[in-house]
Amino acid sequence: MIDMLPGIDCTTSALTAERIRLDVISQNIANANTTRNIDGKPYQRQQVTFETALRRQETGDGGGALTHTVKVAHVENDQRPPVLVYNPAHPDADHAGMVAMPAINLSEEMADLIVASRVFEANLAVVKNSRSMTIQTLSIGKRS
Amino acid sequence: MIDALFNEPNYLAAKKLMDATALRQEAIASNLANLETPHYQRVDVAPSFTTELSQALATQSPFQIGSVQARLEVDTTAVAQNKDGNTVDLETELMEENKNVLAHALEAQLITGSLLRLRLAITGRSA
């Protein structure tokens, strides 16, 4: 398959990675008050780490040496301890009336959410521009 | 034989420039894709390309111009703005991308122009 759109591999991988990140952030926000996970413990905040993968390294024909795609390396549990909140009426309260709540800071999640969507938008702008470049290339030799 | 029609130095140079812009677009796509990757170093078309091309253009030799090759290399002049060691700056990169698209449009028009002039010379009709 010919590479019609320049750099589309990198951009696609970034869009996928950022979407996974958005999924994880929304999961964290949704579970901000989950005191009972599958293992019976409070929900642990999840975190995404990115890493690069070298796409092509050949130098012949001046072709795309050194471009890097991006991928999600891990979705890891954040190791912060749960926050103890006094609420004796809660079904998951211990004998002292303390409930272990997930250590999720909503402001932090919202900031991450905005960054992830900005990066997503930047990559969409690349797709748009690459597309217009390809259209220009295809119209070489036509009278305008 | 017919190759000689397409050996005009300016036409060849425009072709080379267009290859370089396509390559640059790939580099920018890679940089923007790795906006959030720790320790990523931005890549760009090697700065030596323009000097090599203008030197080759000065000789007016189609072979010299044809042998200039654009390569990508790690941009060592970029400095990391954050503690994560990533040297990509979103705004600068988007500006560079827009410039690149315009440069590509210009080069496409140059190539179209020389092809149309060639056709005019062959057929004697502009339409």
CSV table of C-alpha atoms in Angstrom, one decimal:
chain,number,residue,atom,x,y,z
A,1,MET,CA,0.0,0.0,0.0
A,2,ILE,CA,1.4,3.4,-0.9
A,3,ASP,CA,1.8,6.0,1.8
A,4,MET,CA,-0.7,8.5,0.4
A,5,LEU,CA,-0.9,10.8,3.5
A,6,PRO,CA,2.5,11.7,4.8
A,7,GLY,CA,2.9,10.8,8.5
A,8,ILE,CA,-0.4,9.1,8.8
A,9,ASP,CA,1.0,6.1,10.7
A,10,CYS,CA,2.4,8.3,13.5
A,11,THR,CA,-0.8,10.3,13.7
A,12,THR,CA,-3.1,7.2,13.8
A,13,SER,CA,-1.0,5.7,16.6
A,14,ALA,CA,-1.2,8.9,18.6
A,15,LEU,CA,-4.9,9.2,18.2
A,16,THR,CA,-5.4,5.6,19.4
A,17,ALA,CA,-3.0,6.2,22.4
A,18,GLU,CA,-4.8,9.4,23.4
A,19,ARG,CA,-8.2,7.7,23.1
A,20,ILE,CA,-7.0,5.0,25.5
A,21,ARG,CA,-5.8,7.7,27.8
A,22,LEU,CA,-9.2,9.5,27.6
A,23,ASP,CA,-10.9,6.1,28.4
A,24,VAL,CA,-8.7,5.6,31.5
A,25,ILE,CA,-9.4,9.2,32.7
A,26,SER,CA,-13.1,8.8,32.3
A,27,GLN,CA,-12.9,5.5,34.2
A,28,ASN,CA,-11.1,7.2,37.1
A,29,ILE,CA,-13.7,10.0,37.3
A,30,ALA,CA,-16.6,7.5,37.1
A,31,ASN,CA,-15.0,5.5,39.9
A,32,ALA,CA,-14.2,8.4,42.2
A,33,ASN,CA,-16.5,7.1,44.8
A,34,THR,CA,-16.2,3.4,44.3
A,35,THR,CA,-15.4,1.8,47.7
A,36,ARG,CA,-15.7,-1.8,46.6
A,37,ASN,CA,-13.8,-2.9,43.5
A,38,ILE,CA,-13.8,-6.5,42.1
A,39,ASP,CA,-11.2,-7.5,44.8
A,40,GLY,CA,-13.4,-5.9,47.6
A,41,LYS,CA,-10.9,-3.0,48.1
A,42,PRO,CA,-11.5,0.6,47.1
A,43,TYR,CA,-10.9,1.5,43.4
A,44,GLN,CA,-7.3,2.2,42.6
A,45,ARG,CA,-6.6,5.1,40.2
A,46,GLN,CA,-5.3,4.0,36.8
A,47,GLN,CA,-2.5,5.7,34.9
A,48,VAL,CA,-1.4,5.5,31.3
A,49,THR,CA,2.3,5.6,30.3
A,50,PHE,CA,3.3,6.2,26.7
A,51,GLU,CA,6.4,5.0,24.8
A,52,THR,CA,7.8,5.4,21.3
A,53,ALA,CA,8.3,2.7,18.7
A,54,LEU,CA,10.7,3.3,15.9
A,55,ARG,CA,8.8,3.0,12.7
A,56,ARG,CA,11.4,3.0,9.9
A,57,GLN,CA,15.1,3.3,10.0
A,58,GLU,CA,16.2,2.8,6.4
A,59,THR,CA,17.9,5.8,4.8
A,60,GLY,CA,17.7,4.8,1.2
A,61,ASP,CA,15.6,7.0,-1.1
A,62,GLY,CA,15.6,9.6,1.6
A,63,GLY,CA,12.6,7.8,3.0
A,64,GLY,CA,11.1,8.5,6.4
A,65,ALA,CA,14.0,7.6,8.7
A,66,LEU,CA,13.6,8.3,12.3
A,67,THR,CA,9.9,8.8,12.6
A,68,HIS,CA,8.4,7.4,15.7
A,69,THR,CA,4.9,6.0,16.4
A,70,VAL,CA,3.6,6.2,19.9
A,71,LYS,CA,1.9,3.4,21.9
A,72,VAL,CA,0.5,2.8,25.3
A,73,ALA,CA,3.2,1.0,27.2
A,74,HIS,CA,1.2,0.2,30.4
A,75,VAL,CA,-2.0,1.0,32.2
A,76,GLU,CA,-0.8,0.9,35.7
A,77,ASN,CA,-2.4,1.2,39.2
A,78,ASP,CA,-1.5,4.4,40.9
A,79,GLN,CA,0.1,3.5,44.3
A,80,ARG,CA,-1.5,6.2,46.3
A,81,PRO,CA,-3.1,4.9,49.6
A,82,PRO,CA,-6.9,5.3,49.9
A,83,VAL,CA,-8.2,8.3,51.7
A,84,LEU,CA,-10.1,7.6,55.0
A,85,VAL,CA,-13.3,9.5,55.5
A,86,TYR,CA,-15.5,9.3,58.6
A,87,ASN,CA,-18.9,8.0,57.7
A,88,PRO,CA,-20.2,5.4,60.1
A,89,ALA,CA,-23.5,5.0,58.2
A,90,HIS,CA,-21.6,3.7,55.1
A,91,PRO,CA,-21.9,-0.1,54.6
A,92,ASP,CA,-18.1,-0.3,54.0
A,93,ALA,CA,-17.2,1.5,57.1
A,94,ASP,CA,-14.8,-0.2,59.5
A,95,HIS,CA,-15.4,-0.5,63.3
A,96,ALA,CA,-14.1,3.0,63.9
A,97,GLY,CA,-16.6,4.4,61.3
A,98,MET,CA,-13.9,5.2,58.7
A,99,VAL,CA,-14.5,4.5,55.0
A,100,ALA,CA,-11.6,4.0,52.6
A,101,MET,CA,-12.3,6.1,49.5
A,102,PRO,CA,-10.2,6.0,46.3
A,103,ALA,CA,-7.5,8.7,46.2
A,104,ILE,CA,-8.9,10.5,43.1
A,105,ASN,CA,-8.4,14.2,42.8
A,106,LEU,CA,-11.1,15.5,40.4
A,107,SER,CA,-9.2,18.7,39.4
A,108,GLU,CA,-6.1,16.6,38.5
A,109,GLU,CA,-8.3,14.3,36.3
A,110,MET,CA,-10.0,17.2,34.6
A,111,ALA,CA,-6.6,18.8,33.8
A,112,ASP,CA,-5.4,15.5,32.3
A,113,LEU,CA,-8.6,15.3,30.3
A,114,ILE,CA,-8.0,18.7,28.8
A,115,VAL,CA,-4.4,17.9,27.9
A,116,ALA,CA,-5.4,14.6,26.3
A,117,SER,CA,-8.1,16.3,24.2
A,118,ARG,CA,-5.8,19.1,23.1
A,119,VAL,CA,-3.2,16.5,21.9
A,120,PHE,CA,-6.0,14.7,20.1
A,121,GLU,CA,-7.0,17.9,18.4
A,122,ALA,CA,-3.4,18.7,17.4
A,123,ASN,CA,-3.2,15.3,15.7
A,124,LEU,CA,-6.5,15.8,13.9
A,125,ALA,CA,-5.1,19.1,12.5
A,126,VAL,CA,-2.1,17.1,11.1
A,127,VAL,CA,-4.5,14.7,9.3
A,128,LYS,CA,-6.4,17.7,7.8
A,129,ASN,CA,-3.2,19.3,6.5
A,130,SER,CA,-1.7,16.1,5.2
A,131,ARG,CA,-4.9,15.5,3.3
A,132,SER,CA,-4.8,18.9,1.7
A,133,MET,CA,-1.2,18.3,0.8
A,134,THR,CA,-2.1,15.0,-0.9
A,135,ILE,CA,-4.9,16.7,-2.8
A,136,GLN,CA,-2.4,19.4,-4.1
A,137,THR,CA,0.0,16.7,-5.1
A,138,LEU,CA,-2.7,14.8,-7.0
A,139,SER,CA,-3.7,18.0,-8.9
A,140,ILE,CA,-0.2,18.6,-10.3
A,141,GLY,CA,-0.4,19.3,-14.0
A,142,LYS,CA,-4.0,20.5,-13.9
A,143,ARG,CA,-4.9,24.0,-15.0
A,144,SER,CA,-6.5,25.8,-12.2
B,1,MET,CA,15.6,10.9,-25.1
B,2,ILE,CA,12.3,12.2,-23.6
B,3,ASP,CA,14.0,12.5,-20.2
B,4,ALA,CA,15.9,15.5,-21.5
B,5,LEU,CA,12.5,17.4,-21.5
B,6,PHE,CA,12.4,17.1,-17.7
B,7,ASN,CA,16.0,17.9,-16.9
B,8,GLU,CA,15.5,21.6,-16.4
B,9,PRO,CA,17.4,22.5,-13.1
B,10,ASN,CA,14.5,24.5,-11.6
B,11,TYR,CA,12.0,21.7,-12.3
B,12,LEU,CA,14.3,19.2,-10.7
B,13,ALA,CA,14.9,21.4,-7.7
B,14,ALA,CA,11.2,21.9,-7.2
B,15,LYS,CA,10.8,18.1,-7.2
B,16,LYS,CA,13.5,17.7,-4.6
B,17,LEU,CA,11.9,20.5,-2.5
B,18,MET,CA,8.6,18.7,-2.7
B,19,ASP,CA,10.1,15.4,-1.5
B,20,ALA,CA,11.6,17.3,1.4
B,21,THR,CA,8.3,18.9,2.3
B,22,ALA,CA,6.6,15.5,2.3
B,23,LEU,CA,9.3,14.2,4.5
B,24,ARG,CA,9.0,17.2,6.8
B,25,GLN,CA,5.3,16.5,7.1
B,26,GLU,CA,6.1,13.0,8.3
B,27,ALA,CA,8.6,14.4,10.8
B,28,ILE,CA,6.0,16.9,12.2
B,29,ALA,CA,3.4,14.1,12.4
B,30,SER,CA,5.9,12.1,14.4
B,31,ASN,CA,6.7,15.1,16.7
B,32,LEU,CA,3.0,15.9,17.3
B,33,ALA,CA,2.2,12.2,17.9
B,34,ASN,CA,4.9,12.1,20.6
B,35,LEU,CA,3.8,15.3,22.3
B,36,GLU,CA,3.3,13.5,25.6
B,37,THR,CA,6.1,10.9,25.4
B,38,PRO,CA,8.8,11.4,28.0
B,39,HIS,CA,12.4,12.0,26.7
B,40,TYR,CA,11.2,12.2,23.0
B,41,GLN,CA,13.6,14.3,20.9
B,42,ARG,CA,12.0,16.2,18.0
B,43,VAL,CA,13.1,15.3,14.5
B,44,ASP,CA,13.2,17.5,11.4
B,45,VAL,CA,14.7,17.5,7.9
B,46,ALA,CA,18.5,17.9,8.2
B,47,PRO,CA,19.4,21.6,7.9
B,48,SER,CA,22.2,20.7,5.5
B,49,PHE,CA,19.6,19.9,2.9
B,50,THR,CA,19.0,23.5,1.8
B,51,THR,CA,22.7,24.4,1.5
B,52,GLU,CA,23.4,21.2,-0.4
B,53,LEU,CA,20.5,21.9,-2.8
B,54,SER,CA,21.5,25.5,-3.4
B,55,GLN,CA,25.1,24.4,-4.0
B,56,ALA,CA,23.9,21.8,-6.5
B,57,LEU,CA,21.6,24.3,-8.1
B,58,ALA,CA,24.6,26.7,-8.6
B,59,THR,CA,26.3,24.0,-10.7
B,60,GLN,CA,23.2,23.7,-12.9
B,61,SER,CA,24.0,20.0,-13.4
B,62,PRO,CA,20.9,17.7,-13.4
B,63,PHE,CA,23.0,14.9,-11.9
B,64,GLN,CA,24.2,17.0,-9.0
B,65,ILE,CA,20.7,18.2,-8.2
B,66,GLY,CA,19.3,14.7,-8.5
B,67,SER,CA,21.8,13.4,-6.0
B,68,VAL,CA,20.8,15.7,-3.2
B,69,GLN,CA,18.8,13.7,-0.7
B,70,ALA,CA,16.6,15.0,2.2
B,71,ARG,CA,17.1,13.1,5.4
B,72,LEU,CA,15.5,13.3,8.8
B,73,GLU,CA,17.6,13.8,11.9
B,74,VAL,CA,17.2,14.5,15.6
B,75,ASP,CA,16.9,18.3,16.2
B,76,THR,CA,19.7,18.9,18.7
B,77,THR,CA,19.0,22.7,18.9
B,78,ALA,CA,15.6,22.2,20.5
B,79,VAL,CA,15.5,22.4,24.3
B,80,ALA,CA,13.1,20.7,26.6
B,81,GLN,CA,10.5,23.0,28.2
B,82,ASN,CA,9.5,20.6,30.9
B,83,LYS,CA,11.1,18.2,33.3
B,84,ASP,CA,10.0,15.2,31.2
B,85,GLY,CA,12.8,15.9,28.7
B,86,ASN,CA,10.4,16.2,25.7
B,87,THR,CA,11.6,18.8,23.2
B,88,VAL,CA,8.4,19.2,21.2
B,89,ASP,CA,6.5,22.5,21.6
B,90,LEU,CA,2.9,22.3,20.4
B,91,GLU,CA,2.5,25.9,19.1
B,92,THR,CA,5.8,26.0,17.3
B,93,GLU,CA,5.1,22.6,15.7
B,94,LEU,CA,1.7,23.6,14.5
B,95,MET,CA,3.1,26.8,13.0
B,96,GLU,CA,5.8,24.8,11.3
B,97,GLU,CA,3.2,22.5,9.9
B,98,ASN,CA,1.1,25.3,8.4
B,99,LYS,CA,4.2,26.8,6.8
B,100,ASN,CA,5.1,23.4,5.4
B,101,VAL,CA,1.6,23.0,3.8
B,102,LEU,CA,1.9,26.4,2.2
B,103,ALA,CA,5.5,25.6,1.0
B,104,HIS,CA,4.1,22.3,-0.5
B,105,ALA,CA,1.3,24.3,-2.3
B,106,LEU,CA,3.9,26.6,-3.8
B,107,GLU,CA,6.1,23.8,-5.0
B,108,ALA,CA,3.1,22.0,-6.5
B,109,GLN,CA,2.3,25.1,-8.4
B,110,LEU,CA,5.9,25.6,-9.6
B,111,ILE,CA,5.9,22.0,-11.0
B,112,THR,CA,2.4,22.5,-12.6
B,113,GLY,CA,3.7,25.7,-14.1
B,114,SER,CA,6.7,24.1,-15.8
B,115,LEU,CA,4.6,21.2,-17.1
B,116,LEU,CA,2.0,23.6,-18.6
B,117,ARG,CA,4.8,25.7,-20.2
B,118,LEU,CA,6.2,22.5,-21.7
B,119,ARG,CA,2.8,21.6,-23.1
B,120,LEU,CA,2.4,25.0,-24.5
B,121,ALA,CA,5.8,24.7,-26.2
B,122,ILE,CA,4.9,21.3,-27.7
B,123,THR,CA,1.3,22.0,-28.8
B,124,GLY,CA,1.5,25.8,-29.4
B,125,ARG,CA,-1.9,26.1,-27.6
B,126,SER,CA,-2.3,27.3,-24.1
B,127,ALA,CA,-5.8,25.8,-23.7
